[in-house]
Structures are given as C-alpha cells and as structure tokens.
C-alpha cells in the first residue's frame, strides 16, 4: 500500500495515499482498534454533511468565509450526504466521548476532497481549505457532534421507525376489523376466562401501537433543538453573532425538518436528555411489540397440541430434522429486536448521566444505540406486518371448540344464581369431565332452558 505524509499539531503521520482523511483520523484509527473499522453509523456521517454545508453557507452569509470556499465545501458535503465518500470514514464508535475524531475525520475529508476537485493531487501543493480554520469555522466538536446526533436520530426515527410501526398498526387494524365478530375464549393468567372476540383482542394491540407512536412523536420536537453555535462550552466563543440561528435555519432548509437553535447551549452540550427521553419512547414501543408478538405466537401455538386459534403464514421450513414443521419466526425476530432495544435503553440511560460539567462524553455510543434501536424497530415492524400479520387466518373450528368447552362461561350465571353456586357448577363439571351445561342441570339450580338463555357467549363480549 502506498502512503503519503499528513501533519497535525503532534507531528507527521503516514496515511493511505488513496484516502481523503488526514493525520487526526489516522491517529484515531491507530489508537482505537476497538470493534470493526467504520462502525460509526453512516447516518451520523450524513448528518455531518448537512451540518458542514449549512455552516459554510451561514459563515459565507455572515461574511467570515468567502464564496469559493463555501461552494467547494457544499459540493463535497453533497457527496457525503449521498454516500459517495463512505469509504473515507473509517472510525469506530469507541473513541473520544465527544466525537472529536469523527468531526475531524469529516473536516479532513472535506479539505482533501476539495483539493482533488481543484485539480491537484493529495499531498501536493497548497490546499484551498484548512480542516480546522475553514471547514470547522465557527463551531467545535462539542457543539457539532451533538448537533449531528440530533439530525441523525430525528431523520432515522422519521424515516424508519414511525413508518414501520404505522404500517404494522394498519395491518393489525385491518385484521381486527375483519375478525370483530369471531367470539372466542378470553384468557387471563394463561387460563380460560370470559369470552372476547378475536377482533377485540387485536384491537388492544392497535391501541398499544397508537400510544407508542404518540409517545415517540411527542419526543421528536425535543430533538430539533441544535447545539451548533455553542462552540466549546456553550458560550458561543469564536462564533459570529447570528451564526447559531442562521445555521439552524439552514439545516432545517437542507433537511426539510423543523430544526431550531437550542435556547440554552449549555444544556445542549452538557446533556443529552432529549436523546434519553426519545429512547425511552422507543423502549416503550419495544415493550408493546414484545407483548403483541408473544401473544400472537401463543395464539398460533400448535398446530394441533397448542392453542391454535390462529394460523400464521408458512414462510419457511422450521426444522432441519422435523418434516413439515413451521415456526413463528417473525415473532421470534421481532421479540429479539425488542430485547436489543430494551438493552440499548440501559446504555442511553447510563450515557445520559455522563455529562461531566460542560460536556457529555458518551455521545458516540448514545447515538449508535439510538440509531440501532430506531432502525431495528422500523424494519422489524415492517417485516412482522407484511410477513406475519397480513397472512394471519382464524382457525374457526378450534376457536368454537375452545369456547364451547370453557368453564368460565359460568360467569354469566352469577347474576341469576350467585357466585358460590356458579363456582360449585364449575367444580362439578371439571371434576366429572362433563360439560358446563350438564353440570348446571345436575345441580338443580337452573333448567337446561335457563342455561341456554343465560349463557350466550355472543352476549358476553360487551
């Protein structure tokens, strides 16, 4: 491999000749060999593309950056946003907690790529842009990385999480409406309970997702407050007057999202409470989805030796040794995602505590976890919606058989003969292995005609 020499304040460093990064990126590569190279999420790099472009535009409008430099920065940032330069961002999540090295990676790539666009070769001649003085003008890593975090999180949740969960909610709603008249046995404590309709059961899942989506949506505005303009500690040192609001407006225009300048830059750099709050909503969604997926695989258990009241799509063979076996794989995948998200929430909670005085130093791991959660929830919801829920079919014969055998239909007798007598009938039916109707008639507390009139599952569903 060929190398070229790059310099920073610590001296010279050898860098791969065909890569746009510089000395500070190379030092990070060598000092933090933790996990796979390039693990810093691409969504963060894309967010930096918007951030650096907006900053150049704002600086130019404020008269501190000339038009030529602004134009070439914007040109390279467009390449970053579209992913054309992804190979030039090799850093890992596990680096400095401020994300300084990723910020400098972006600065160096922009400066060196601009050098190439000017018709020169890397390492030769004077560069048009300096990474710190031009690309990083008017901001620091301490306000840039938190800004990139918010841009990336807002974009991922809006692009992946919410649409995926909305689609799943839609499929569950369609299924609920289609099965609203199918009366079945309800269950509490995994034991038989009073009747419910299959549609009512699924309507509960729809409501859960409504609440989860509302919780996520309610946190989104807090992600729109950007730290940029606070510079190192929130005072705005070295940022020209008007920069913070102007750069936030420009980011909003470039992304199409309602970003604004954070009112208090000290909070924006020292704490990431908005990310903690947002991930708490993602965790709520994971808790809801875990319950929904588990219920669906319980209702589908069998096909002959379980509950078996619904049939799931047969997407793939379920066993390498048992012929014909089909497993609830979509439910398994979704619940594994939920477990991951719930675990990620611990990382967000611990990370949010690490705001030591004027700077939170857990930024990279916090944004990596929230982006993973947001993407997984969106993808898994879509997969579950299309590959499971959409193909669910009720097993009417099994539903009817379970309903007719349920002893909890005796609850309808309470107003007529009292709880204790009804319980006596249930115990007699269970001990003698006879039907509830037979036990009721044998008790002498009511006639067969009264039983048929009082115990009607269709009238017990509310």
mmCIF file with all atom_site columns, N, CA and C in Angstrom, residues 173-211:
data_model
loop_
_atom_site.group_PDB
_atom_site.id
_atom_site.type_symbol
_atom_site.label_atom_id
_atom_site.label_alt_id
_atom_site.label_comp_id
_atom_site.label_asym_id
_atom_site.label_entity_id
_atom_site.label_seq_id
_atom_site.pdbx_PDB_ins_code
_atom_site.Cartn_x
_atom_site.Cartn_y
_atom_site.Cartn_z
_atom_site.occupancy
_atom_site.B_iso_or_equiv
_atom_site.pdbx_formal_charge
_atom_site.auth_seq_id
_atom_site.auth_comp_id
_atom_site.auth_asym_id
_atom_site.auth_atom_id
_atom_site.pdbx_PDB_model_num
ATOM 1   N N  . UNK A 1 173 ? -54.993 -3.355  12.514 1.00 0.00 ? 173 UNK A N  1
ATOM 2   C CA . UNK A 1 173 ? -56.330 -2.770  12.493 1.00 0.00 ? 173 UNK A CA 1
ATOM 3   C C  . UNK A 1 173 ? -57.223 -3.464  11.475 1.00 0.00 ? 173 UNK A C  1
ATOM 4   N N  . UNK A 1 174 ? -56.665 -3.745  10.305 1.00 0.00 ? 174 UNK A N  1
ATOM 5   C CA . UNK A 1 174 ? -57.428 -4.462  9.271  1.00 0.00 ? 174 UNK A CA 1
ATOM 6   C C  . UNK A 1 174 ? -57.839 -5.832  9.778  1.00 0.00 ? 174 UNK A C  1
ATOM 7   N N  . UNK A 1 175 ? -56.909 -6.524  10.412 1.00 0.00 ? 175 UNK A N  1
ATOM 8   C CA . UNK A 1 175 ? -57.200 -7.856  10.945 1.00 0.00 ? 175 UNK A CA 1
ATOM 9   C C  . UNK A 1 175 ? -58.236 -7.775  12.064 1.00 0.00 ? 175 UNK A C  1
ATOM 10  N N  . UNK A 1 176 ? -58.124 -6.764  12.902 1.00 0.00 ? 176 UNK A N  1
ATOM 11  C CA . UNK A 1 176 ? -59.080 -6.596  13.998 1.00 0.00 ? 176 UNK A CA 1
ATOM 12  C C  . UNK A 1 176 ? -60.494 -6.398  13.471 1.00 0.00 ? 176 UNK A C  1
ATOM 13  N N  . UNK A 1 177 ? -60.630 -5.530  12.491 1.00 0.00 ? 177 UNK A N  1
ATOM 14  C CA . UNK A 1 177 ? -61.963 -5.268  11.927 1.00 0.00 ? 177 UNK A CA 1
ATOM 15  C C  . UNK A 1 177 ? -62.534 -6.501  11.246 1.00 0.00 ? 177 UNK A C  1
ATOM 16  N N  . UNK A 1 178 ? -61.685 -7.271  10.591 1.00 0.00 ? 178 UNK A N  1
ATOM 17  C CA . UNK A 1 178 ? -62.149 -8.456  9.869  1.00 0.00 ? 178 UNK A CA 1
ATOM 18  C C  . UNK A 1 178 ? -62.586 -9.581  10.797 1.00 0.00 ? 178 UNK A C  1
ATOM 19  N N  . UNK A 1 179 ? -62.107 -9.569  12.034 1.00 0.00 ? 179 UNK A N  1
ATOM 20  C CA . UNK A 1 179 ? -62.405 -10.673 12.966 1.00 0.00 ? 179 UNK A CA 1
ATOM 21  C C  . UNK A 1 179 ? -63.209 -10.210 14.175 1.00 0.00 ? 179 UNK A C  1
ATOM 22  N N  . UNK A 1 180 ? -63.839 -9.040  14.067 1.00 0.00 ? 180 UNK A N  1
ATOM 23  C CA . UNK A 1 180 ? -64.533 -8.472  15.219 1.00 0.00 ? 180 UNK A CA 1
ATOM 24  C C  . UNK A 1 180 ? -65.716 -9.308  15.674 1.00 0.00 ? 180 UNK A C  1
ATOM 25  N N  . UNK A 1 181 ? -66.280 -10.122 14.803 1.00 0.00 ? 181 UNK A N  1
ATOM 26  C CA . UNK A 1 181 ? -67.456 -10.911 15.161 1.00 0.00 ? 181 UNK A CA 1
ATOM 27  C C  . UNK A 1 181 ? -67.127 -12.357 15.530 1.00 0.00 ? 181 UNK A C  1
ATOM 28  N N  . UNK A 1 182 ? -65.876 -12.715 15.562 1.00 0.00 ? 182 UNK A N  1
ATOM 29  C CA . UNK A 1 182 ? -65.492 -14.093 15.907 1.00 0.00 ? 182 UNK A CA 1
ATOM 30  C C  . UNK A 1 182 ? -65.328 -14.182 17.420 1.00 0.00 ? 182 UNK A C  1
ATOM 31  N N  . UNK A 1 183 ? -66.311 -14.791 18.085 1.00 0.00 ? 183 UNK A N  1
ATOM 32  C CA . UNK A 1 183 ? -66.296 -14.911 19.539 1.00 0.00 ? 183 UNK A CA 1
ATOM 33  C C  . UNK A 1 183 ? -65.389 -16.068 19.943 1.00 0.00 ? 183 UNK A C  1
ATOM 34  N N  . UNK A 1 184 ? -64.553 -15.846 20.920 1.00 0.00 ? 184 UNK A N  1
ATOM 35  C CA . UNK A 1 184 ? -63.590 -16.851 21.354 1.00 0.00 ? 184 UNK A CA 1
ATOM 36  C C  . UNK A 1 184 ? -63.413 -16.795 22.870 1.00 0.00 ? 184 UNK A C  1
ATOM 37  N N  . UNK A 1 185 ? -62.655 -17.720 23.379 1.00 0.00 ? 185 UNK A N  1
ATOM 38  C CA . UNK A 1 185 ? -62.350 -17.725 24.800 1.00 0.00 ? 185 UNK A CA 1
ATOM 39  C C  . UNK A 1 185 ? -61.290 -16.680 25.123 1.00 0.00 ? 185 UNK A C  1
ATOM 40  N N  . UNK A 1 186 ? -61.571 -15.844 26.099 1.00 0.00 ? 186 UNK A N  1
ATOM 41  C CA . UNK A 1 186 ? -60.547 -14.946 26.593 1.00 0.00 ? 186 UNK A CA 1
ATOM 42  C C  . UNK A 1 186 ? -59.667 -15.686 27.584 1.00 0.00 ? 186 UNK A C  1
ATOM 43  N N  . UNK A 1 187 ? -58.498 -15.146 27.865 1.00 0.00 ? 187 UNK A N  1
ATOM 44  C CA . UNK A 1 187 ? -57.589 -15.808 28.801 1.00 0.00 ? 187 UNK A CA 1
ATOM 45  C C  . UNK A 1 187 ? -56.912 -14.770 29.682 1.00 0.00 ? 187 UNK A C  1
ATOM 46  N N  . UNK A 1 188 ? -56.882 -15.058 30.975 1.00 0.00 ? 188 UNK A N  1
ATOM 47  C CA . UNK A 1 188 ? -56.095 -14.269 31.916 1.00 0.00 ? 188 UNK A CA 1
ATOM 48  C C  . UNK A 1 188 ? -55.257 -15.249 32.724 1.00 0.00 ? 188 UNK A C  1
ATOM 49  N N  . UNK A 1 189 ? -54.047 -14.845 33.086 1.00 0.00 ? 189 UNK A N  1
ATOM 50  C CA . UNK A 1 189 ? -53.103 -15.742 33.767 1.00 0.00 ? 189 UNK A CA 1
ATOM 51  C C  . UNK A 1 189 ? -52.807 -16.990 32.925 1.00 0.00 ? 189 UNK A C  1
ATOM 52  N N  . UNK A 1 190 ? -52.985 -16.894 31.605 1.00 0.00 ? 190 UNK A N  1
ATOM 53  C CA . UNK A 1 190 ? -52.870 -18.032 30.681 1.00 0.00 ? 190 UNK A CA 1
ATOM 54  C C  . UNK A 1 190 ? -53.918 -19.102 30.960 1.00 0.00 ? 190 UNK A C  1
ATOM 55  N N  . UNK A 1 191 ? -54.958 -18.738 31.672 1.00 0.00 ? 191 UNK A N  1
ATOM 56  C CA . UNK A 1 191 ? -56.062 -19.662 31.987 1.00 0.00 ? 191 UNK A CA 1
ATOM 57  C C  . UNK A 1 191 ? -57.337 -19.136 31.341 1.00 0.00 ? 191 UNK A C  1
ATOM 58  N N  . UNK A 1 192 ? -58.296 -20.040 31.124 1.00 0.00 ? 192 UNK A N  1
ATOM 59  C CA . UNK A 1 192 ? -59.551 -19.666 30.481 1.00 0.00 ? 192 UNK A CA 1
ATOM 60  C C  . UNK A 1 192 ? -60.242 -18.551 31.257 1.00 0.00 ? 192 UNK A C  1
ATOM 61  N N  . UNK A 1 193 ? -60.819 -17.608 30.524 1.00 0.00 ? 193 UNK A N  1
ATOM 62  C CA . UNK A 1 193 ? -61.564 -16.502 31.128 1.00 0.00 ? 193 UNK A CA 1
ATOM 63  C C  . UNK A 1 193 ? -62.841 -16.293 30.322 1.00 0.00 ? 193 UNK A C  1
ATOM 64  N N  . UNK A 1 194 ? -63.531 -15.189 30.551 1.00 0.00 ? 194 UNK A N  1
ATOM 65  C CA . UNK A 1 194 ? -64.796 -14.944 29.864 1.00 0.00 ? 194 UNK A CA 1
ATOM 66  C C  . UNK A 1 194 ? -64.560 -14.624 28.394 1.00 0.00 ? 194 UNK A C  1
ATOM 67  N N  . UNK A 1 195 ? -65.605 -14.732 27.565 1.00 0.00 ? 195 UNK A N  1
ATOM 68  C CA . UNK A 1 195 ? -65.428 -14.580 26.115 1.00 0.00 ? 195 UNK A CA 1
ATOM 69  C C  . UNK A 1 195 ? -65.003 -13.184 25.696 1.00 0.00 ? 195 UNK A C  1
ATOM 70  N N  . UNK A 1 196 ? -64.408 -13.154 24.540 1.00 0.00 ? 196 UNK A N  1
ATOM 71  C CA . UNK A 1 196 ? -63.949 -11.937 23.886 1.00 0.00 ? 196 UNK A CA 1
ATOM 72  C C  . UNK A 1 196 ? -64.016 -12.237 22.402 1.00 0.00 ? 196 UNK A C  1
ATOM 73  N N  . UNK A 1 197 ? -63.989 -11.235 21.553 1.00 0.00 ? 197 UNK A N  1
ATOM 74  C CA . UNK A 1 197 ? -63.885 -11.555 20.131 1.00 0.00 ? 197 UNK A CA 1
ATOM 75  C C  . UNK A 1 197 ? -62.420 -11.446 19.710 1.00 0.00 ? 197 UNK A C  1
ATOM 76  N N  . UNK A 1 198 ? -62.089 -12.169 18.658 1.00 0.00 ? 198 UNK A N  1
ATOM 77  C CA . UNK A 1 198 ? -60.726 -12.101 18.151 1.00 0.00 ? 198 UNK A CA 1
ATOM 78  C C  . UNK A 1 198 ? -60.393 -10.666 17.746 1.00 0.00 ? 198 UNK A C  1
ATOM 79  N N  . UNK A 1 199 ? -61.370 -9.977  17.183 1.00 0.00 ? 199 UNK A N  1
ATOM 80  C CA . UNK A 1 199 ? -61.157 -8.586  16.793 1.00 0.00 ? 199 UNK A CA 1
ATOM 81  C C  . UNK A 1 199 ? -60.906 -7.679  17.977 1.00 0.00 ? 199 UNK A C  1
ATOM 82  N N  . UNK A 1 200 ? -61.627 -7.936  19.092 1.00 0.00 ? 200 UNK A N  1
ATOM 83  C CA . UNK A 1 200 ? -61.382 -7.150  20.300 1.00 0.00 ? 200 UNK A CA 1
ATOM 84  C C  . UNK A 1 200 ? -59.969 -7.368  20.816 1.00 0.00 ? 200 UNK A C  1
ATOM 85  N N  . UNK A 1 201 ? -59.540 -8.620  20.768 1.00 0.00 ? 201 UNK A N  1
ATOM 86  C CA . UNK A 1 201 ? -58.192 -8.954  21.223 1.00 0.00 ? 201 UNK A CA 1
ATOM 87  C C  . UNK A 1 201 ? -57.151 -8.173  20.414 1.00 0.00 ? 201 UNK A C  1
ATOM 88  N N  . UNK A 1 202 ? -57.305 -8.161  19.099 1.00 0.00 ? 202 UNK A N  1
ATOM 89  C CA . UNK A 1 202 ? -56.363 -7.464  18.247 1.00 0.00 ? 202 UNK A CA 1
ATOM 90  C C  . UNK A 1 202 ? -56.507 -5.942  18.342 1.00 0.00 ? 202 UNK A C  1
ATOM 91  N N  . UNK A 1 203 ? -57.697 -5.480  18.703 1.00 0.00 ? 203 UNK A N  1
ATOM 92  C CA . UNK A 1 203 ? -57.861 -4.029  18.864 1.00 0.00 ? 203 UNK A CA 1
ATOM 93  C C  . UNK A 1 203 ? -57.008 -3.512  20.009 1.00 0.00 ? 203 UNK A C  1
ATOM 94  N N  . UNK A 1 204 ? -56.756 -4.369  21.000 1.00 0.00 ? 204 UNK A N  1
ATOM 95  C CA . UNK A 1 204 ? -55.867 -3.980  22.090 1.00 0.00 ? 204 UNK A CA 1
ATOM 96  C C  . UNK A 1 204 ? -54.459 -3.715  21.590 1.00 0.00 ? 204 UNK A C  1
ATOM 97  N N  . UNK A 1 205 ? -54.022 -4.528  20.624 1.00 0.00 ? 205 UNK A N  1
ATOM 98  C CA . UNK A 1 205 ? -52.687 -4.336  20.058 1.00 0.00 ? 205 UNK A CA 1
ATOM 99  C C  . UNK A 1 205 ? -52.622 -3.029  19.255 1.00 0.00 ? 205 UNK A C  1
ATOM 100 N N  . UNK A 1 206 ? -53.700 -2.739  18.547 1.00 0.00 ? 206 UNK A N  1
ATOM 101 C CA . UNK A 1 206 ? -53.762 -1.488  17.783 1.00 0.00 ? 206 UNK A CA 1
ATOM 102 C C  . UNK A 1 206 ? -53.638 -0.292  18.730 1.00 0.00 ? 206 UNK A C  1
ATOM 103 N N  . UNK A 1 207 ? -54.345 -0.365  19.844 1.00 0.00 ? 207 UNK A N  1
ATOM 104 C CA . UNK A 1 207 ? -54.304 0.731   20.813 1.00 0.00 ? 207 UNK A CA 1
ATOM 105 C C  . UNK A 1 207 ? -52.914 0.877   21.425 1.00 0.00 ? 207 UNK A C  1
ATOM 106 N N  . UNK A 1 208 ? -52.264 -0.252  21.693 1.00 0.00 ? 208 UNK A N  1
ATOM 107 C CA . UNK A 1 208 ? -50.897 -0.191  22.217 1.00 0.00 ? 208 UNK A CA 1
ATOM 108 C C  . UNK A 1 208 ? -49.975 0.574   21.265 1.00 0.00 ? 208 UNK A C  1
ATOM 109 N N  . UNK A 1 209 ? -50.093 0.270   19.970 1.00 0.00 ? 209 UNK A N  1
ATOM 110 C CA . UNK A 1 209 ? -49.241 0.944   18.998 1.00 0.00 ? 209 UNK A CA 1
ATOM 111 C C  . UNK A 1 209 ? -49.604 2.413   18.854 1.00 0.00 ? 209 UNK A C  1
ATOM 112 N N  . UNK A 1 210 ? -50.894 2.735   18.999 1.00 0.00 ? 210 UNK A N  1
ATOM 113 C CA . UNK A 1 210 ? -51.292 4.150   18.984 1.00 0.00 ? 210 UNK A CA 1
ATOM 114 C C  . UNK A 1 210 ? -50.566 4.920   20.085 1.00 0.00 ? 210 UNK A C  1
ATOM 115 N N  . UNK A 1 211 ? -50.546 4.327   21.276 1.00 0.00 ? 211 UNK A N  1
ATOM 116 C CA . UNK A 1 211 ? -49.904 5.004   22.401 1.00 0.00 ? 211 UNK A CA 1
ATOM 117 C C  . UNK A 1 211 ? -48.391 5.077   22.211 1.00 0.00 ? 211 UNK A C  1
#
